[in-house]
N, C-alpha and C. Protein backbone atom coordinates (compact mmCIF):
# COMPACT_ATOMS: atom_id res chain seq x y z
N UNK A 1 58.37 120.18 95.96
CA UNK A 1 58.75 119.16 96.67
C UNK A 1 59.69 118.00 96.50
N UNK A 2 59.29 116.97 95.57
CA UNK A 2 59.49 115.67 94.84
C UNK A 2 60.59 116.43 93.93
N UNK A 3 60.45 116.95 92.95
CA UNK A 3 61.40 117.96 92.22
C UNK A 3 62.76 118.15 92.82
N UNK A 4 62.61 118.70 93.60
CA UNK A 4 63.64 119.44 95.22
C UNK A 4 64.24 118.34 95.28
N UNK A 5 63.79 117.37 96.14
CA UNK A 5 64.25 115.70 96.48
C UNK A 5 64.98 115.26 95.58
N UNK A 6 64.37 114.87 94.21
CA UNK A 6 65.34 113.98 92.89
C UNK A 6 66.41 115.02 92.48
N UNK A 7 66.18 116.24 92.39
CA UNK A 7 67.18 117.16 92.30
C UNK A 7 68.69 117.28 93.49
N UNK A 8 67.93 117.28 94.42
CA UNK A 8 69.14 117.09 95.44
C UNK A 8 69.93 115.69 95.71
N UNK A 9 69.43 114.51 95.09
CA UNK A 9 69.44 113.40 95.09
C UNK A 9 70.22 112.99 93.77
N UNK A 10 70.07 113.60 93.04
CA UNK A 10 71.23 113.46 91.87
C UNK A 10 72.65 114.17 91.73
N UNK A 11 72.19 115.49 92.23
CA UNK A 11 73.10 115.82 92.57
C UNK A 11 74.80 115.18 93.49
N UNK A 12 73.76 114.82 94.57
CA UNK A 12 74.44 113.83 95.86
C UNK A 12 74.99 112.53 94.82
N UNK A 13 74.82 112.13 93.73
CA UNK A 13 74.71 111.15 93.31
C UNK A 13 76.35 111.24 92.18
N UNK A 14 76.13 112.43 91.76
CA UNK A 14 77.22 113.19 90.82
C UNK A 14 77.98 113.27 91.03
N UNK A 15 78.37 113.38 92.44
CA UNK A 15 79.06 113.84 92.58
C UNK A 15 80.54 112.79 93.62
N UNK A 16 79.86 111.48 93.19
CA UNK A 16 80.50 110.82 93.72
C UNK A 16 80.55 109.69 92.49
N UNK A 17 82.16 109.66 92.38
CA UNK A 17 82.66 109.03 91.79
C UNK A 17 82.52 107.41 91.00
N UNK A 18 82.70 106.35 90.09
CA UNK A 18 81.82 105.27 90.51
C UNK A 18 82.76 104.35 90.48
N UNK A 19 83.54 102.77 90.99
CA UNK A 19 84.59 102.76 90.97
C UNK A 19 84.97 102.08 89.76
N UNK A 20 84.29 102.23 88.74
CA UNK A 20 85.45 101.34 87.70
C UNK A 20 86.09 102.65 87.18
N UNK A 21 85.61 103.43 87.25
CA UNK A 21 86.40 105.34 86.90
C UNK A 21 87.09 105.17 87.63
N UNK A 22 87.59 104.88 88.55
CA UNK A 22 88.17 105.15 89.71
C UNK A 22 89.40 103.87 89.38
N UNK A 23 88.78 102.51 89.52
CA UNK A 23 90.12 101.72 88.70
C UNK A 23 90.90 101.65 87.68
N UNK A 24 90.16 102.55 87.09
CA UNK A 24 90.59 102.74 85.44
C UNK A 24 91.81 103.84 85.61
N UNK A 25 91.41 104.62 86.65
CA UNK A 25 92.54 106.07 86.65
C UNK A 25 93.60 105.35 87.35
N UNK A 26 93.28 104.33 88.28
CA UNK A 26 94.29 104.36 89.18
C UNK A 26 95.27 103.24 88.39
N UNK A 27 95.45 102.55 87.60
CA UNK A 27 95.83 101.68 86.86
C UNK A 27 97.24 102.76 86.28
N UNK A 28 96.59 103.94 85.45
CA UNK A 28 97.61 104.81 85.10
C UNK A 28 98.17 105.88 85.67
N UNK A 29 97.98 106.07 86.89
CA UNK A 29 97.97 107.45 88.13
C UNK A 29 99.91 107.44 88.04
N UNK A 30 100.70 106.43 87.93
CA UNK A 30 102.26 106.72 88.25
C UNK A 30 102.87 107.21 87.29
N UNK A 31 102.16 107.29 85.70
CA UNK A 31 102.58 107.26 84.65
C UNK A 31 103.11 109.06 84.28
N UNK A 32 102.24 110.27 85.47
CA UNK A 32 102.60 111.23 85.23
C UNK A 32 101.66 111.95 86.33
N UNK A 33 102.26 113.07 86.55
CA UNK A 33 101.94 113.95 87.71
C UNK A 33 100.51 114.38 87.10
N UNK A 34 100.19 114.74 86.14
CA UNK A 34 98.58 114.93 85.39
C UNK A 34 97.71 114.25 85.64
N UNK A 35 98.29 112.41 85.72
CA UNK A 35 97.31 111.46 85.98
C UNK A 35 96.89 111.19 87.07
N UNK A 36 98.30 111.82 88.13
CA UNK A 36 97.87 111.31 89.28
C UNK A 36 97.13 113.17 90.17
N UNK A 37 97.21 114.28 89.50
CA UNK A 37 96.09 115.18 89.51
C UNK A 37 94.86 114.78 89.36
N UNK A 38 94.58 114.23 88.48
CA UNK A 38 93.01 114.28 87.55
C UNK A 38 92.74 112.99 88.50
N UNK A 39 93.38 112.12 89.04
CA UNK A 39 93.04 111.12 90.18
C UNK A 39 92.61 111.20 91.10
N UNK A 40 93.54 112.60 91.95
CA UNK A 40 92.88 113.21 93.32
C UNK A 40 92.07 113.81 93.43
N UNK A 41 91.77 114.91 92.16
CA UNK A 41 90.52 115.69 91.88
C UNK A 41 89.65 114.92 91.89
N UNK A 42 89.62 113.54 91.75
CA UNK A 42 88.06 112.98 91.05
C UNK A 42 87.66 112.30 92.68
N UNK A 43 88.75 112.06 93.39
CA UNK A 43 88.63 111.91 94.73
C UNK A 43 88.27 112.86 95.69
N UNK A 44 88.68 113.82 95.45
CA UNK A 44 88.12 115.10 96.86
C UNK A 44 87.44 114.60 97.25
N UNK A 45 86.01 114.48 97.00
CA UNK A 45 85.36 115.02 98.08
C UNK A 45 84.70 113.89 98.66
N UNK A 46 85.62 112.67 98.46
CA UNK A 46 85.32 111.28 99.32
C UNK A 46 85.56 111.84 100.67
N UNK A 47 84.65 111.19 101.68
CA UNK A 47 85.09 111.58 102.87
C UNK A 47 85.28 110.03 103.56
N UNK A 48 84.94 110.10 105.05
CA UNK A 48 85.59 109.20 106.10
C UNK A 48 84.75 108.48 105.59
N UNK A 49 83.52 108.52 105.77
CA UNK A 49 82.32 108.31 105.93
C UNK A 49 81.57 106.88 104.39
N UNK A 50 81.96 107.89 103.31
CA UNK A 50 82.33 107.50 102.70
C UNK A 50 82.51 105.89 102.10
N UNK A 51 82.23 104.88 100.91
CA UNK A 51 82.34 103.79 100.81
C UNK A 51 83.97 103.16 100.94
N UNK A 52 84.50 102.54 101.52
CA UNK A 52 85.42 102.38 102.25
C UNK A 52 86.94 101.77 101.17
N UNK A 53 86.00 101.82 100.27
CA UNK A 53 87.15 101.37 98.73
C UNK A 53 87.73 102.41 98.46
N UNK A 54 86.62 103.54 98.07
CA UNK A 54 86.83 104.97 97.79
C UNK A 54 87.54 105.47 98.78
N UNK A 55 87.64 105.47 99.81
CA UNK A 55 88.47 106.18 101.04
C UNK A 55 89.63 105.88 100.84
N UNK A 56 89.85 104.45 100.35
CA UNK A 56 91.45 103.38 100.26
C UNK A 56 91.83 104.49 99.29
N UNK A 57 90.79 104.26 98.29
CA UNK A 57 91.84 105.30 97.05
C UNK A 57 92.06 106.52 96.84
N UNK A 58 91.22 106.83 97.58
CA UNK A 58 91.63 108.92 97.90
C UNK A 58 93.08 108.50 99.19
N UNK A 59 93.15 107.69 99.87
CA UNK A 59 94.60 107.92 101.02
C UNK A 59 95.70 107.37 99.51
N UNK A 60 95.21 106.66 99.07
CA UNK A 60 96.44 106.24 97.64
C UNK A 60 97.02 107.61 97.51
N UNK A 61 95.57 108.02 96.57
CA UNK A 61 95.55 109.92 95.93
C UNK A 61 96.72 110.53 96.82
N UNK A 62 96.94 110.48 98.51
CA UNK A 62 97.01 111.59 99.16
C UNK A 62 98.96 111.17 99.16
N UNK A 63 98.99 109.87 99.22
CA UNK A 63 100.11 109.10 98.72
C UNK A 63 101.12 109.54 97.65
N UNK A 64 100.13 109.70 96.83
CA UNK A 64 100.87 109.78 95.51
C UNK A 64 101.30 111.46 95.74
N UNK A 65 100.26 111.80 95.78
CA UNK A 65 100.50 113.33 95.67
C UNK A 65 101.50 113.97 96.87
N UNK A 66 101.98 113.50 97.96
CA UNK A 66 103.31 113.47 98.55
C UNK A 66 104.53 113.80 97.33
N UNK A 67 104.43 112.64 96.92
CA UNK A 67 105.51 112.33 95.86
C UNK A 67 106.11 113.63 94.97
N UNK A 68 104.69 114.75 94.71
CA UNK A 68 104.91 115.58 94.15
C UNK A 68 105.49 117.06 94.78
N UNK A 69 104.82 116.86 96.25
CA UNK A 69 105.16 117.71 96.79
C UNK A 69 107.00 118.44 96.93
N UNK A 70 107.36 120.03 96.91
CA UNK A 70 108.61 120.00 97.20
C UNK A 70 109.32 120.22 97.69
N UNK A 71 109.01 120.43 98.73
CA UNK A 71 109.33 120.78 100.62
C UNK A 71 109.46 119.18 101.19
N UNK A 72 110.34 118.79 101.67
CA UNK A 72 110.66 117.73 102.25
C UNK A 72 109.37 117.63 103.41
N UNK A 73 109.29 118.44 104.25
CA UNK A 73 108.31 118.37 104.94
C UNK A 73 106.51 118.33 104.76
N UNK A 74 106.46 118.57 103.62
CA UNK A 74 105.38 118.60 102.94
C UNK A 74 105.34 117.22 102.64
N UNK A 75 106.60 117.35 101.86
CA UNK A 75 106.21 115.17 101.20
C UNK A 75 106.08 114.32 102.78
N UNK A 76 106.78 114.65 103.34
CA UNK A 76 106.50 113.69 104.59
C UNK A 76 105.12 113.88 105.30
N UNK A 77 104.73 114.77 105.45
CA UNK A 77 103.06 115.24 106.01
C UNK A 77 101.96 114.36 105.24
N UNK A 78 101.96 114.73 103.98
CA UNK A 78 100.88 114.09 103.34
C UNK A 78 101.26 112.73 103.11
N UNK A 79 102.14 112.04 102.99
CA UNK A 79 102.60 110.66 103.37
C UNK A 79 102.24 109.94 104.07
N UNK A 80 102.73 110.65 105.58
CA UNK A 80 102.15 109.84 106.38
C UNK A 80 100.60 110.43 106.64
N UNK A 81 99.96 111.09 106.18
CA UNK A 81 98.26 111.79 106.21
C UNK A 81 97.76 110.21 105.38
N UNK A 82 98.20 109.65 104.10
CA UNK A 82 98.17 109.10 103.03
C UNK A 82 97.94 107.90 103.46
N UNK A 83 99.21 107.34 104.46
CA UNK A 83 99.58 106.42 105.03
C UNK A 83 98.76 106.06 106.01
N UNK A 84 98.23 107.28 107.01
CA UNK A 84 97.22 106.97 108.26
C UNK A 84 95.94 106.28 108.07
N UNK A 85 95.33 107.20 107.08
CA UNK A 85 94.12 107.37 107.09
C UNK A 85 94.02 105.46 105.91
N UNK A 86 95.13 105.33 104.52
CA UNK A 86 94.88 104.13 104.46
C UNK A 86 94.83 102.31 105.44
N UNK A 87 95.91 102.99 106.34
CA UNK A 87 95.66 101.97 107.98
C UNK A 87 94.29 102.17 108.13
N UNK A 88 93.75 103.16 108.86
CA UNK A 88 92.52 103.29 109.06
C UNK A 88 91.20 102.29 108.45
N UNK A 89 91.42 102.63 107.19
CA UNK A 89 90.47 102.24 106.14
C UNK A 89 90.60 100.49 106.52
N UNK A 90 92.13 99.90 106.43
CA UNK A 90 91.80 98.52 106.92
C UNK A 90 91.81 97.97 107.69
N UNK A 91 92.13 98.84 108.94
CA UNK A 91 91.05 98.47 109.87
C UNK A 91 89.59 98.20 110.45
N UNK A 92 89.04 99.30 109.28
CA UNK A 92 87.56 99.03 109.39
C UNK A 92 86.90 98.23 108.47
N UNK A 93 87.73 97.61 107.62
CA UNK A 93 87.33 96.92 106.99
C UNK A 93 88.65 96.20 106.26
N UNK A 94 88.74 94.85 107.58
CA UNK A 94 90.02 94.20 107.30
C UNK A 94 89.41 92.95 105.72
N UNK A 95 88.36 92.87 105.57
CA UNK A 95 88.41 91.76 104.84
C UNK A 95 88.29 92.32 103.03
N UNK A 96 88.68 93.46 103.00
CA UNK A 96 87.98 94.30 101.77
C UNK A 96 89.38 93.69 100.80
N UNK A 97 89.65 93.15 99.99
CA UNK A 97 90.14 92.28 99.15
C UNK A 97 90.85 93.57 98.22
N UNK A 98 90.11 94.79 97.67
CA UNK A 98 90.47 95.57 97.07
C UNK A 98 91.57 96.78 98.18
N UNK A 99 91.15 96.73 99.34
CA UNK A 99 91.65 97.88 99.97
C UNK A 99 93.41 96.93 99.83
N UNK A 100 93.40 95.96 100.54
CA UNK A 100 94.80 95.54 100.74
C UNK A 100 94.88 95.80 99.17
N UNK A 101 94.49 95.37 97.65
CA UNK A 101 95.59 95.23 97.07
C UNK A 101 96.08 97.30 96.67
N UNK A 102 95.00 97.92 97.33
CA UNK A 102 95.48 99.00 97.33
C UNK A 102 97.22 99.31 97.68
N UNK A 103 97.07 98.52 99.06
CA UNK A 103 98.01 99.02 99.84
C UNK A 103 99.03 98.53 99.91
N UNK A 104 98.87 97.40 98.97
CA UNK A 104 99.90 95.95 98.45
C UNK A 104 100.68 97.64 97.39
N UNK A 105 100.19 97.71 97.07
CA UNK A 105 100.57 98.83 95.31
C UNK A 105 101.47 99.73 95.91
N UNK A 106 101.14 100.71 96.86
CA UNK A 106 101.45 101.51 97.36
C UNK A 106 102.92 101.28 98.11
N UNK A 107 102.64 99.62 99.01
CA UNK A 107 103.90 99.71 99.82
C UNK A 107 105.28 98.65 98.87
N UNK A 108 104.97 98.19 97.53
CA UNK A 108 105.73 97.87 96.55
C UNK A 108 106.26 99.15 96.00
N UNK A 109 105.59 99.73 96.20
CA UNK A 109 105.83 101.46 95.18
C UNK A 109 107.04 102.21 96.20
N UNK A 110 107.17 102.38 97.56
CA UNK A 110 107.36 103.15 98.37
C UNK A 110 108.95 102.99 98.33
N UNK A 111 109.90 104.07 98.58
CA UNK A 111 110.91 103.63 98.53
C UNK A 111 111.11 103.16 100.04
N UNK A 112 112.26 102.46 99.84
CA UNK A 112 112.27 101.58 101.68
C UNK A 112 112.55 102.34 103.21
N UNK A 113 113.04 103.86 102.80
CA UNK A 113 113.43 104.66 104.10
C UNK A 113 112.06 105.07 104.16
N UNK A 114 110.61 104.48 103.78
CA UNK A 114 109.68 105.46 104.47
C UNK A 114 109.31 104.52 105.49
N UNK A 115 109.52 103.18 105.56
CA UNK A 115 108.93 102.04 106.34
C UNK A 115 108.49 102.34 106.48
N UNK A 116 107.45 102.41 105.52
CA UNK A 116 106.36 101.73 105.03
C UNK A 116 106.17 100.14 103.72
N UNK A 117 106.72 99.32 104.22
CA UNK A 117 106.67 98.04 103.30
C UNK A 117 106.31 96.68 104.07
N UNK A 118 105.47 97.26 105.49
CA UNK A 118 105.65 96.22 106.59
C UNK A 118 104.73 94.84 105.84
N UNK A 119 103.58 95.09 105.54
CA UNK A 119 102.43 94.35 105.17
C UNK A 119 102.19 93.48 103.92
N UNK A 120 103.46 93.91 102.93
CA UNK A 120 103.48 92.98 101.89
C UNK A 120 103.11 91.50 101.90
N UNK A 121 104.19 91.27 102.55
CA UNK A 121 103.81 89.47 102.54
C UNK A 121 102.60 89.17 102.51
N UNK A 122 101.92 89.83 104.09
CA UNK A 122 100.66 89.75 104.46
C UNK A 122 99.52 90.39 103.52
N UNK A 123 99.65 90.81 102.55
CA UNK A 123 98.54 91.53 101.46
C UNK A 123 98.02 90.65 100.39
N UNK A 124 100.33 90.47 100.32
CA UNK A 124 100.18 89.15 98.60
C UNK A 124 98.95 87.57 99.24
N UNK A 125 99.35 87.40 100.76
CA UNK A 125 98.89 86.01 101.11
C UNK A 125 97.25 86.19 100.84
N UNK A 126 96.69 87.31 100.93
CA UNK A 126 95.56 87.46 101.23
C UNK A 126 94.59 87.92 100.16
N UNK A 127 95.81 88.73 99.25
CA UNK A 127 95.10 88.56 97.89
C UNK A 127 94.69 87.12 96.52
N UNK A 128 96.50 85.75 97.50
CA UNK A 128 96.10 84.75 96.74
C UNK A 128 95.13 83.71 97.51
N UNK A 129 94.70 84.13 98.70
CA UNK A 129 93.93 83.21 99.95
C UNK A 129 92.55 83.62 98.83
N UNK A 130 92.33 84.64 98.54
CA UNK A 130 90.78 85.26 98.43
C UNK A 130 90.24 85.77 97.12
N UNK A 131 91.71 85.45 96.29
CA UNK A 131 91.45 85.35 95.00
C UNK A 131 90.15 85.17 94.74
N UNK A 132 90.26 83.78 94.21
CA UNK A 132 88.44 82.58 93.85
C UNK A 132 87.24 83.15 94.32
N UNK A 133 87.60 83.40 95.66
CA UNK A 133 86.38 84.27 96.08
C UNK A 133 85.12 85.30 95.54
N UNK A 134 86.39 86.02 94.56
CA UNK A 134 85.66 87.34 93.84
C UNK A 134 84.52 87.29 93.09
N UNK A 135 83.92 88.61 92.48
CA UNK A 135 83.49 88.60 90.93
C UNK A 135 83.97 88.66 90.10
N UNK A 136 83.63 88.68 88.93
CA UNK A 136 84.55 88.20 87.96
C UNK A 136 85.06 89.85 87.67
N UNK A 137 84.34 90.68 87.86
CA UNK A 137 85.13 91.83 87.79
C UNK A 137 86.18 92.28 88.57
N UNK A 138 86.03 92.10 89.52
CA UNK A 138 87.35 92.08 90.96
C UNK A 138 88.26 91.41 90.32
N UNK A 139 87.70 89.97 89.56
CA UNK A 139 88.90 88.99 89.96
C UNK A 139 89.86 89.44 88.59
N UNK A 140 89.59 90.08 87.46
CA UNK A 140 90.24 90.54 86.78
C UNK A 140 90.97 91.67 87.09
N UNK A 141 90.68 92.95 87.80
CA UNK A 141 91.54 94.24 87.97
C UNK A 141 92.21 93.05 88.61
N UNK A 142 91.90 92.23 89.95
CA UNK A 142 93.28 91.88 90.37
C UNK A 142 94.16 91.33 89.72
N UNK A 143 94.19 90.62 88.93
CA UNK A 143 94.70 89.86 87.89
C UNK A 143 95.57 90.55 87.08
N UNK A 144 94.90 91.83 86.50
CA UNK A 144 95.62 92.48 86.12
C UNK A 144 96.55 93.21 87.01
N UNK A 145 96.62 93.29 87.90
CA UNK A 145 97.83 94.26 89.07
C UNK A 145 98.41 92.88 89.56
N UNK A 146 98.35 91.51 89.68
CA UNK A 146 99.43 90.42 90.29
C UNK A 146 100.25 90.32 89.11
N UNK A 147 100.00 90.40 87.81
CA UNK A 147 100.77 90.02 86.64
C UNK A 147 101.54 90.92 86.64
N UNK A 148 101.36 92.01 87.30
CA UNK A 148 102.21 93.20 86.69
C UNK A 148 102.93 93.64 88.08
N UNK A 149 102.58 93.23 88.85
CA UNK A 149 103.45 93.45 90.90
C UNK A 149 104.82 92.58 90.43
N UNK A 150 105.36 93.49 91.25
CA UNK A 150 106.87 92.78 92.05
C UNK A 150 106.99 92.16 93.05
N UNK A 151 105.89 92.29 92.82
CA UNK A 151 106.19 91.49 94.37
C UNK A 151 105.46 89.80 94.57
N UNK A 152 104.96 89.38 93.02
CA UNK A 152 104.61 88.12 93.16
C UNK A 152 105.43 88.17 91.78
N UNK A 153 106.27 86.55 92.44
CA UNK A 153 106.57 85.86 91.42
C UNK A 153 106.50 84.82 90.22
N UNK A 154 106.86 84.83 89.45
CA UNK A 154 106.53 83.97 87.89
C UNK A 154 106.28 82.62 88.21
N UNK A 155 106.04 81.99 89.39
CA UNK A 155 105.65 80.65 89.92
C UNK A 155 104.50 81.56 90.56
N UNK A 156 104.21 82.16 91.01
CA UNK A 156 103.40 82.69 92.55
C UNK A 156 102.09 83.97 91.26
N UNK A 157 102.49 83.82 89.68
CA UNK A 157 101.47 84.43 89.07
C UNK A 157 100.60 83.33 88.38
N UNK A 158 101.22 82.14 88.54
CA UNK A 158 100.33 81.13 87.39
C UNK A 158 99.16 80.45 88.24
N UNK A 159 98.47 81.12 89.29
CA UNK A 159 97.69 80.82 89.83
C UNK A 159 96.50 81.41 89.44
N UNK A 160 96.57 82.81 88.82
CA UNK A 160 95.62 83.80 88.08
C UNK A 160 95.34 83.76 86.57
N UNK A 161 95.86 82.60 85.92
CA UNK A 161 96.32 82.58 84.76
C UNK A 161 95.16 81.69 84.21
């Protein structure tokens, strides 16, 4: 019985991707369709009851997948699905800085026609206001994002250097 329980626990944990891997994949996800597909596959088993940061990355994967849809209706449906999931995740954890970073990274890169650029200033302010309170690993991840972000001016980027 112990062996069965251990095996079930191992299988369950093995199916959930670790955050470090997901972060690493996310940084290169826009470089190619194959990167986007790999990212999406890693997150395919994530459900709304999982860690909210992983759920936010899954929402980002859906938003990114919409870019590769051939039919406009499918593209729009996937985009709306991803945006809705990301917004509900933020609503459930509004103080999660990494989820805010994910939304900011999406919103600064979507076309204006989507109408999904409304939280850039809010998320940018949240990142700058709460950056110093993060652990070293998350600070480094935030810093890497901020330094390449189009939303931050050169002067604003100085606070992370």
